[in-house]
PDB file of C-alpha atoms in Angstrom:
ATOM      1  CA  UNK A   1      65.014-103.721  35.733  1.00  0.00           C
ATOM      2  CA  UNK A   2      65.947-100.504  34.183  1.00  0.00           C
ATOM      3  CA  UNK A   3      64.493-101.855  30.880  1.00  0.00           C
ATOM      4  CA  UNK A   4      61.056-102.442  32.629  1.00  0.00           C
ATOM      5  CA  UNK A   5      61.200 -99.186  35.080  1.00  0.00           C
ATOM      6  CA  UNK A   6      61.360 -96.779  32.172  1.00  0.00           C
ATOM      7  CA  UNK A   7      58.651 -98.882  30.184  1.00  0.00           C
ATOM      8  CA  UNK A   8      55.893 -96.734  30.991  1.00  0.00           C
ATOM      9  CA  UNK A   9      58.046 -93.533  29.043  1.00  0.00           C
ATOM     10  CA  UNK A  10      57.707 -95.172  26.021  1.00  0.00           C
ATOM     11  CA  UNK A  11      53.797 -96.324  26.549  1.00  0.00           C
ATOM     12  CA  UNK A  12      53.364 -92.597  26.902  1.00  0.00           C
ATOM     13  CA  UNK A  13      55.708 -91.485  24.111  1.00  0.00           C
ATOM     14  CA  UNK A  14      53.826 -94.289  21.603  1.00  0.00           C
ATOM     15  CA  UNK A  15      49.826 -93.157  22.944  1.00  0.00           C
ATOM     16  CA  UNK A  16      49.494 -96.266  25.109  1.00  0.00           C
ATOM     17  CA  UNK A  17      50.685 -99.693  25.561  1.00  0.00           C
ATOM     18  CA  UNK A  18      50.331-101.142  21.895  1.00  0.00           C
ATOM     19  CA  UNK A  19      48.156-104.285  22.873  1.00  0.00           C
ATOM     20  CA  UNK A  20      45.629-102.018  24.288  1.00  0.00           C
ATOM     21  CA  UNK A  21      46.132 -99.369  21.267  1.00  0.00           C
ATOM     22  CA  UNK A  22      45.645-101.777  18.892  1.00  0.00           C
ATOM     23  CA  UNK A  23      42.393-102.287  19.776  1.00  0.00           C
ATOM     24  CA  UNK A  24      41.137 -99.626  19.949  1.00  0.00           C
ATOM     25  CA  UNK A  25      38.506 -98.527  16.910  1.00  0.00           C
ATOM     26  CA  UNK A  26      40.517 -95.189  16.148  1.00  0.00           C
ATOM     27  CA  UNK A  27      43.760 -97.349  15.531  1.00  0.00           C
ATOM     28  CA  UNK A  28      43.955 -98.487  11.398  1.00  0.00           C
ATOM     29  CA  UNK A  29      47.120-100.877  11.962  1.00  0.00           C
ATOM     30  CA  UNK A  30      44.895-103.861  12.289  1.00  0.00           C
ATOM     31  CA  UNK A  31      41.712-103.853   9.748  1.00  0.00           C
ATOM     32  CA  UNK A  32      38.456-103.272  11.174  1.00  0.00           C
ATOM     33  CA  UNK A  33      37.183-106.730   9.755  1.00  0.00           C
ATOM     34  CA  UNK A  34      40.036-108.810  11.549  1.00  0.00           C
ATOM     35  CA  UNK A  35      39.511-106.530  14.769  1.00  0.00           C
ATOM     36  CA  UNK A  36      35.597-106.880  14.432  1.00  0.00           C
ATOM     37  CA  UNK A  37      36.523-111.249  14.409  1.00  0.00           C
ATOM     38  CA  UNK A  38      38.725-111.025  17.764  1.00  0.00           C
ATOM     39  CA  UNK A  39      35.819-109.101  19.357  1.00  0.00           C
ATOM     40  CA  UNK A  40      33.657-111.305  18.370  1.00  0.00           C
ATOM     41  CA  UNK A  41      35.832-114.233  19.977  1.00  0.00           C
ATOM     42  CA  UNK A  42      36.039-112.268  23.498  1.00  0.00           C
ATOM     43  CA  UNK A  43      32.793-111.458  23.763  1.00  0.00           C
ATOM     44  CA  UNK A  44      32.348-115.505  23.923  1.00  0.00           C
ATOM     45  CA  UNK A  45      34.741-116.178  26.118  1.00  0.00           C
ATOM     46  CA  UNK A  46      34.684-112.841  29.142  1.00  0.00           C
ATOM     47  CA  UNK A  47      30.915-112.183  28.330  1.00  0.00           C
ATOM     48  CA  UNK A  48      30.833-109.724  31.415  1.00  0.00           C
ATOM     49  CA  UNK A  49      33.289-107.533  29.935  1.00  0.00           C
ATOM     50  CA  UNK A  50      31.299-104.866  27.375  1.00  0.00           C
ATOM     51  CA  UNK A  51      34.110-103.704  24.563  1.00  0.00           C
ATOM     52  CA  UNK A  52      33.119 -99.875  23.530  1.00  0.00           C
ATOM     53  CA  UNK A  53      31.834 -99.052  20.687  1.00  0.00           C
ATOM     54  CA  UNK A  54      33.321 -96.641  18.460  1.00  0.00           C
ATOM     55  CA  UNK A  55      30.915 -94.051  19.629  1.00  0.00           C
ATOM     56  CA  UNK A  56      31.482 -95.026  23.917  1.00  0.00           C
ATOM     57  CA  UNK A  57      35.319 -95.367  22.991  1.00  0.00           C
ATOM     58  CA  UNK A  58      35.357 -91.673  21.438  1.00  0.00           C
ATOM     59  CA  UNK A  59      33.160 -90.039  24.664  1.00  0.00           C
ATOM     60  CA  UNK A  60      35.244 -92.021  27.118  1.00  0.00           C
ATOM     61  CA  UNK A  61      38.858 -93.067  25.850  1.00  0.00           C
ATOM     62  CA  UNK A  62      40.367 -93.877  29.545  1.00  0.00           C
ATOM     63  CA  UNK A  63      37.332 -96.234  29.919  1.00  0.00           C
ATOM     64  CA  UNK A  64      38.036 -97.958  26.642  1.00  0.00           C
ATOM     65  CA  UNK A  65      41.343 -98.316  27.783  1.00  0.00           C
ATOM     66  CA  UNK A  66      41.064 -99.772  30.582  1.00  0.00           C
ATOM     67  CA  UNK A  67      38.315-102.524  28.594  1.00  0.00           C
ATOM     68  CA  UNK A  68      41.115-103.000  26.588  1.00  0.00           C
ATOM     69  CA  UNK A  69      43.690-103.826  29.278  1.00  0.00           C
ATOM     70  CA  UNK A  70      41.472-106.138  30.632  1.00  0.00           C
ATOM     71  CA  UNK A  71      41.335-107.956  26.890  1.00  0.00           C
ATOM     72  CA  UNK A  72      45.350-107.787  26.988  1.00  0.00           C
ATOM     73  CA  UNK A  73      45.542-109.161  30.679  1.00  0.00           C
ATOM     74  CA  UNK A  74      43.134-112.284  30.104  1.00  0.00           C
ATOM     75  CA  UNK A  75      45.106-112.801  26.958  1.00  0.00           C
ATOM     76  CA  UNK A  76      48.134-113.200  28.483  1.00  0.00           C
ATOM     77  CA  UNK A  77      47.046-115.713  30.974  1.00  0.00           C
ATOM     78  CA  UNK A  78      45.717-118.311  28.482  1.00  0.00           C
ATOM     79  CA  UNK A  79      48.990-117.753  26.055  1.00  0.00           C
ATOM     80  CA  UNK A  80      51.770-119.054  28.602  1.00  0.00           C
ATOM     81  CA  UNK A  81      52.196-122.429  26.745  1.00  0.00           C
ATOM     82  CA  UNK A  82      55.321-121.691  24.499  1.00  0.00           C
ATOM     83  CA  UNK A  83      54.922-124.616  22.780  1.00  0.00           C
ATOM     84  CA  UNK A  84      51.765-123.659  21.158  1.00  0.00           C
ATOM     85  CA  UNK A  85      52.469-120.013  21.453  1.00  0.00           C
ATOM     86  CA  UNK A  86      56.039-119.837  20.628  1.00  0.00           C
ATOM     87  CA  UNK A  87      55.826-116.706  18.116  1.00  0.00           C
ATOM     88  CA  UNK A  88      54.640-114.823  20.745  1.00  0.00           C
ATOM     89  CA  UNK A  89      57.060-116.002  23.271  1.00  0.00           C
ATOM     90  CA  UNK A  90      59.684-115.012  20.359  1.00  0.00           C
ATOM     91  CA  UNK A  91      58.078-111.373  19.777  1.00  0.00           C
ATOM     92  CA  UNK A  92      57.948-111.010  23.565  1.00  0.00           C
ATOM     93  CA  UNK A  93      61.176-111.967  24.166  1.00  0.00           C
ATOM     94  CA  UNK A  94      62.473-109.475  21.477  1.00  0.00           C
ATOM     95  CA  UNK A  95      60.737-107.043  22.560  1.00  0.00           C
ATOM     96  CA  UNK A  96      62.366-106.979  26.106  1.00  0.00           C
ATOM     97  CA  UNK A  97      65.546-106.755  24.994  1.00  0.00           C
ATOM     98  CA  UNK A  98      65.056-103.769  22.710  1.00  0.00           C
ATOM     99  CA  UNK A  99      63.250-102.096  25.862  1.00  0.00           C
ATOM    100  CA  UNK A 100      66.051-103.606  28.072  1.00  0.00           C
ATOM    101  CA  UNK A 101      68.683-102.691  25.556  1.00  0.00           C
ATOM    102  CA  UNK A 102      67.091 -98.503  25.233  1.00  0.00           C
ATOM    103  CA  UNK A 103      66.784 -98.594  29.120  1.00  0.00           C
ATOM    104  CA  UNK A 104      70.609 -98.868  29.445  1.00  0.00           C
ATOM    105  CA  UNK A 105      71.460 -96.658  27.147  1.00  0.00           C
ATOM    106  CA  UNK A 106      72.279 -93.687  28.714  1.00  0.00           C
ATOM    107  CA  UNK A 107      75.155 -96.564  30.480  1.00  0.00           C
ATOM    108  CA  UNK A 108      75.837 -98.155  27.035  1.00  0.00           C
ATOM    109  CA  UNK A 109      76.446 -94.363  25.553  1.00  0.00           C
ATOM    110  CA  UNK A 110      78.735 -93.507  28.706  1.00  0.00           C
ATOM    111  CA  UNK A 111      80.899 -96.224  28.243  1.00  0.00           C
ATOM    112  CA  UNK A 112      81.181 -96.386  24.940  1.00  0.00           C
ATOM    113  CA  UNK A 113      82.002 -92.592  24.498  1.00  0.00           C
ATOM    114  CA  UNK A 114      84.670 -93.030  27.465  1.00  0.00           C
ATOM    115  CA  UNK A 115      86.465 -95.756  25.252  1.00  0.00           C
ATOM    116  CA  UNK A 116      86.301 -94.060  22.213  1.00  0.00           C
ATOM    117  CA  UNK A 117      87.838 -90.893  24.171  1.00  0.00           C
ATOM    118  CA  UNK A 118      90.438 -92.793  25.479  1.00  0.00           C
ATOM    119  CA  UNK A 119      90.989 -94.471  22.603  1.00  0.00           C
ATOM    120  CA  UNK A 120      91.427 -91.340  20.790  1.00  0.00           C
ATOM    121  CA  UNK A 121      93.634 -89.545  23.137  1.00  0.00           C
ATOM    122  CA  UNK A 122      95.807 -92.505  23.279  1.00  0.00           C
ATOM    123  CA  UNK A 123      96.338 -92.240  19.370  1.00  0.00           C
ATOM    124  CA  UNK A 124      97.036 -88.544  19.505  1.00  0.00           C
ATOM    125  CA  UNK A 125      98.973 -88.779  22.310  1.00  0.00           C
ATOM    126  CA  UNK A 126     101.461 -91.647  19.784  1.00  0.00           C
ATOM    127  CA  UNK A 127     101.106 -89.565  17.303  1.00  0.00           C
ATOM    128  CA  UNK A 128     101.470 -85.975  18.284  1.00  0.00           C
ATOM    129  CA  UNK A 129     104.081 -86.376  21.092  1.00  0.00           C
ATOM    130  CA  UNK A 130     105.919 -88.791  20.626  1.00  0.00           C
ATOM    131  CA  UNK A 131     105.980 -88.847  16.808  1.00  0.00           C
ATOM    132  CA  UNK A 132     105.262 -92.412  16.245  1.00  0.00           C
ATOM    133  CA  UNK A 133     103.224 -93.887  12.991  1.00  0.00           C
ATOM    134  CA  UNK A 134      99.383 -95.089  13.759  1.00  0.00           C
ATOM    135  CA  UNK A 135      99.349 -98.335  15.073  1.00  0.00           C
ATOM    136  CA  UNK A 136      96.898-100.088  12.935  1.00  0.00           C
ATOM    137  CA  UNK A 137      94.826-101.955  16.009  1.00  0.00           C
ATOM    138  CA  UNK A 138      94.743 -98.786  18.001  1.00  0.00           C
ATOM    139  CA  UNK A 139      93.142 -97.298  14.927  1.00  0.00           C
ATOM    140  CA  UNK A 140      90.691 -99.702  14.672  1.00  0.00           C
ATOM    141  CA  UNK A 141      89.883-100.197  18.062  1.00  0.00           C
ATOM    142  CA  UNK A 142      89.395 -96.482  18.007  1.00  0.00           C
ATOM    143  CA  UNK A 143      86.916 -96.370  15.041  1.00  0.00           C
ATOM    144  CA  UNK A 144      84.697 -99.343  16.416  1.00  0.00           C
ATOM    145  CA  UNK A 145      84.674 -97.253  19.478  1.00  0.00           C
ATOM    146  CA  UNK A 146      83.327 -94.358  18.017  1.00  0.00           C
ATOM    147  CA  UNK A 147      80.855 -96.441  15.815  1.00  0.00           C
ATOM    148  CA  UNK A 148      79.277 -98.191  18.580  1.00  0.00           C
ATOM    149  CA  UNK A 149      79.050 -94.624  20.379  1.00  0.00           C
ATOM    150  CA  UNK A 150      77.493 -93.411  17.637  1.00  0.00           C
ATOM    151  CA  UNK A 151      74.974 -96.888  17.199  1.00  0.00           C
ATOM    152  CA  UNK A 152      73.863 -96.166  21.171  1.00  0.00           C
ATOM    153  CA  UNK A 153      72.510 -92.360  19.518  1.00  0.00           C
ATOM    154  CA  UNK A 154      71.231 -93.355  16.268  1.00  0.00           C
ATOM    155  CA  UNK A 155      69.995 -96.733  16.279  1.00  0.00           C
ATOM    156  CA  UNK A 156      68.900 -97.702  20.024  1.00  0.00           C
ATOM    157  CA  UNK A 157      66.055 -95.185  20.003  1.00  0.00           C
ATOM    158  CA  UNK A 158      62.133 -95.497  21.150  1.00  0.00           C
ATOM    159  CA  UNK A 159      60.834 -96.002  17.656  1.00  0.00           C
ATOM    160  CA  UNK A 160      63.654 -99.280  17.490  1.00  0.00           C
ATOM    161  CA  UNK A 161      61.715-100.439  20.265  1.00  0.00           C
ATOM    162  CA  UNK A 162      58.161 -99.311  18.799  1.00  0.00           C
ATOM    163  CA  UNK A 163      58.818-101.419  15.799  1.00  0.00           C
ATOM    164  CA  UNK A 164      59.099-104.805  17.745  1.00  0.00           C
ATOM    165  CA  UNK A 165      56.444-103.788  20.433  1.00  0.00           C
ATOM    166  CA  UNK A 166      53.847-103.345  17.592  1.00  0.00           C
ATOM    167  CA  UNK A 167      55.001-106.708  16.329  1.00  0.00           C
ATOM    168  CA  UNK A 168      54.557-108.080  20.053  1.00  0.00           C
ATOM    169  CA  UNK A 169      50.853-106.362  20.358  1.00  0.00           C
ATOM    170  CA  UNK A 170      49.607-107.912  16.979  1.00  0.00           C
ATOM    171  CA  UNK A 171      50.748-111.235  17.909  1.00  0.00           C
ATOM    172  CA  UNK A 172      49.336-111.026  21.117  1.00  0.00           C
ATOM    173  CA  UNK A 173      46.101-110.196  19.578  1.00  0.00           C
ATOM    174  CA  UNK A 174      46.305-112.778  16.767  1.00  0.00           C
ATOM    175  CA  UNK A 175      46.183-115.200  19.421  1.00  0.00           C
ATOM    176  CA  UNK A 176      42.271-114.827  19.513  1.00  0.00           C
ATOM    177  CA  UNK A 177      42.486-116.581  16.427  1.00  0.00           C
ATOM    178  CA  UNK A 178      44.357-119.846  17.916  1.00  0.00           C
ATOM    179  CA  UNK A 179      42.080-119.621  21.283  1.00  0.00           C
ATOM    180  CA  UNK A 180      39.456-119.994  19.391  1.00  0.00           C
ATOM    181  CA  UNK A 181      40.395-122.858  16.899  1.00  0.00           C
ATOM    182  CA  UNK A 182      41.570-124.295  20.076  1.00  0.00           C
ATOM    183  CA  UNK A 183      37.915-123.824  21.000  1.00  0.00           C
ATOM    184  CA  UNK A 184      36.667-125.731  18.216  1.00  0.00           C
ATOM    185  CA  UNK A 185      38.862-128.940  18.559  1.00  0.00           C
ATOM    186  CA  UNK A 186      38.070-129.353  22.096  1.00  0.00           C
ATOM    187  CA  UNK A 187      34.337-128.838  21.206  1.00  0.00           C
ATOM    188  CA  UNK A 188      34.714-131.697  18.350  1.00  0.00           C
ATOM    189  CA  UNK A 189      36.736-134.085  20.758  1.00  0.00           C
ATOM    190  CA  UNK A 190      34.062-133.963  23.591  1.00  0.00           C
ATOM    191  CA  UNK A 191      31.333-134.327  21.049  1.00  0.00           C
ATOM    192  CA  UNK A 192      33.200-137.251  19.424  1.00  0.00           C
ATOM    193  CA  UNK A 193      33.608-138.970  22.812  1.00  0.00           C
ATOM    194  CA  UNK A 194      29.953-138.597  23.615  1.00  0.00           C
ATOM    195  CA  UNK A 195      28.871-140.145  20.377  1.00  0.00           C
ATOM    196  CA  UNK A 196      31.422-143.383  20.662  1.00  0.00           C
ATOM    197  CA  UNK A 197      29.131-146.414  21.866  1.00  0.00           C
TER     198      UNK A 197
END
């Protein structure tokens, strides 16, 4: 929940939701020929929904935007079959945890700098008053502490998440491609059946 709350931080952080930024005509990550096929595909299949040009997206971005959410939001619907999407059930489902995984981590970081306090004190505490050697697990214990403290500052950060989200948004996309040859089998089935005497 916390994960999915703070989402819209890192939508603003990255420029916009990466499905929608991806297509837009300004964005490079996805070549203009590939993007200029997946329009091509929509435009069959939500023919009331105009896509900007690069000229309307650059005097209205918000309204490209939201042209663009609509793409995202249609795609979603007719991509719930894991079977034939399951790398985008995969990308999606990594994706949430890394956002569910940098939403808790101002808990994660708490905790794991409390043990690696305590942790710490307990070692000087054995070996500064009462004079006794390092206990080997307590020094271990400690560093893995301190390591996954430091992991929750270093590692579990929004451009973690970006990485996977980006990955998530191209797939998402790419599934224009499978609509469509989806399309096409359907289209040869039905024609097939007509034709048998």
């Amino acid at each position: 929940d916390r994960g999915k709350r703070l989402e819209p931080q890192l939508f603003t952080l990255w420029g916009g939701k990466p499905s929608v930024a991806l297509l837009r005509h300004a964005d490079a990550r996805i070549d203009e020929n590939t993007k200029a096929r997946y329009r091509a595909f929509l435009s069959t299949r939500l023919p009331d929904l105009n896509l900007p040009s690069p000229s309307g997206e650059h005097a209205d971005p918000a309204h490209a935007d939201r042209a663009y959410e609509s793409v995202t939001a249609w795609l979603l619907t007719q991509t719930r079959d894991t079977k034939i999407f399951g790398l985008l059930f995969r990308e999606n489902t990594s994706y949430g945890f890394r956002r569910n995984l940098w939403g808790l981590k101002p808990i994660g970081l708490m905790i794991a700098l409390a043990c690696a306090c305590a942790s710490t004190a307990a070692l000087t505490y054995d070996s500064v008053v009462l004079h006794e050697p390092l206990s080997p697990p307590v020094v271990i214990v400690t560093a893995v502490t301190w390591i996954f403290a430091l992991l929750w500052v270093v590692w579990i950060t929004p451009s973690w998440v970006r990485t996977i989200a980006d990955a998530y948004g191209q797939q998402l996309l790419a599934t224009c491609d499978t609509l469509s040859g989806l399309d096409r089998r359907r289209h040869v089935h039905r024609h097939a059946q007509r034709t048998v005497p």
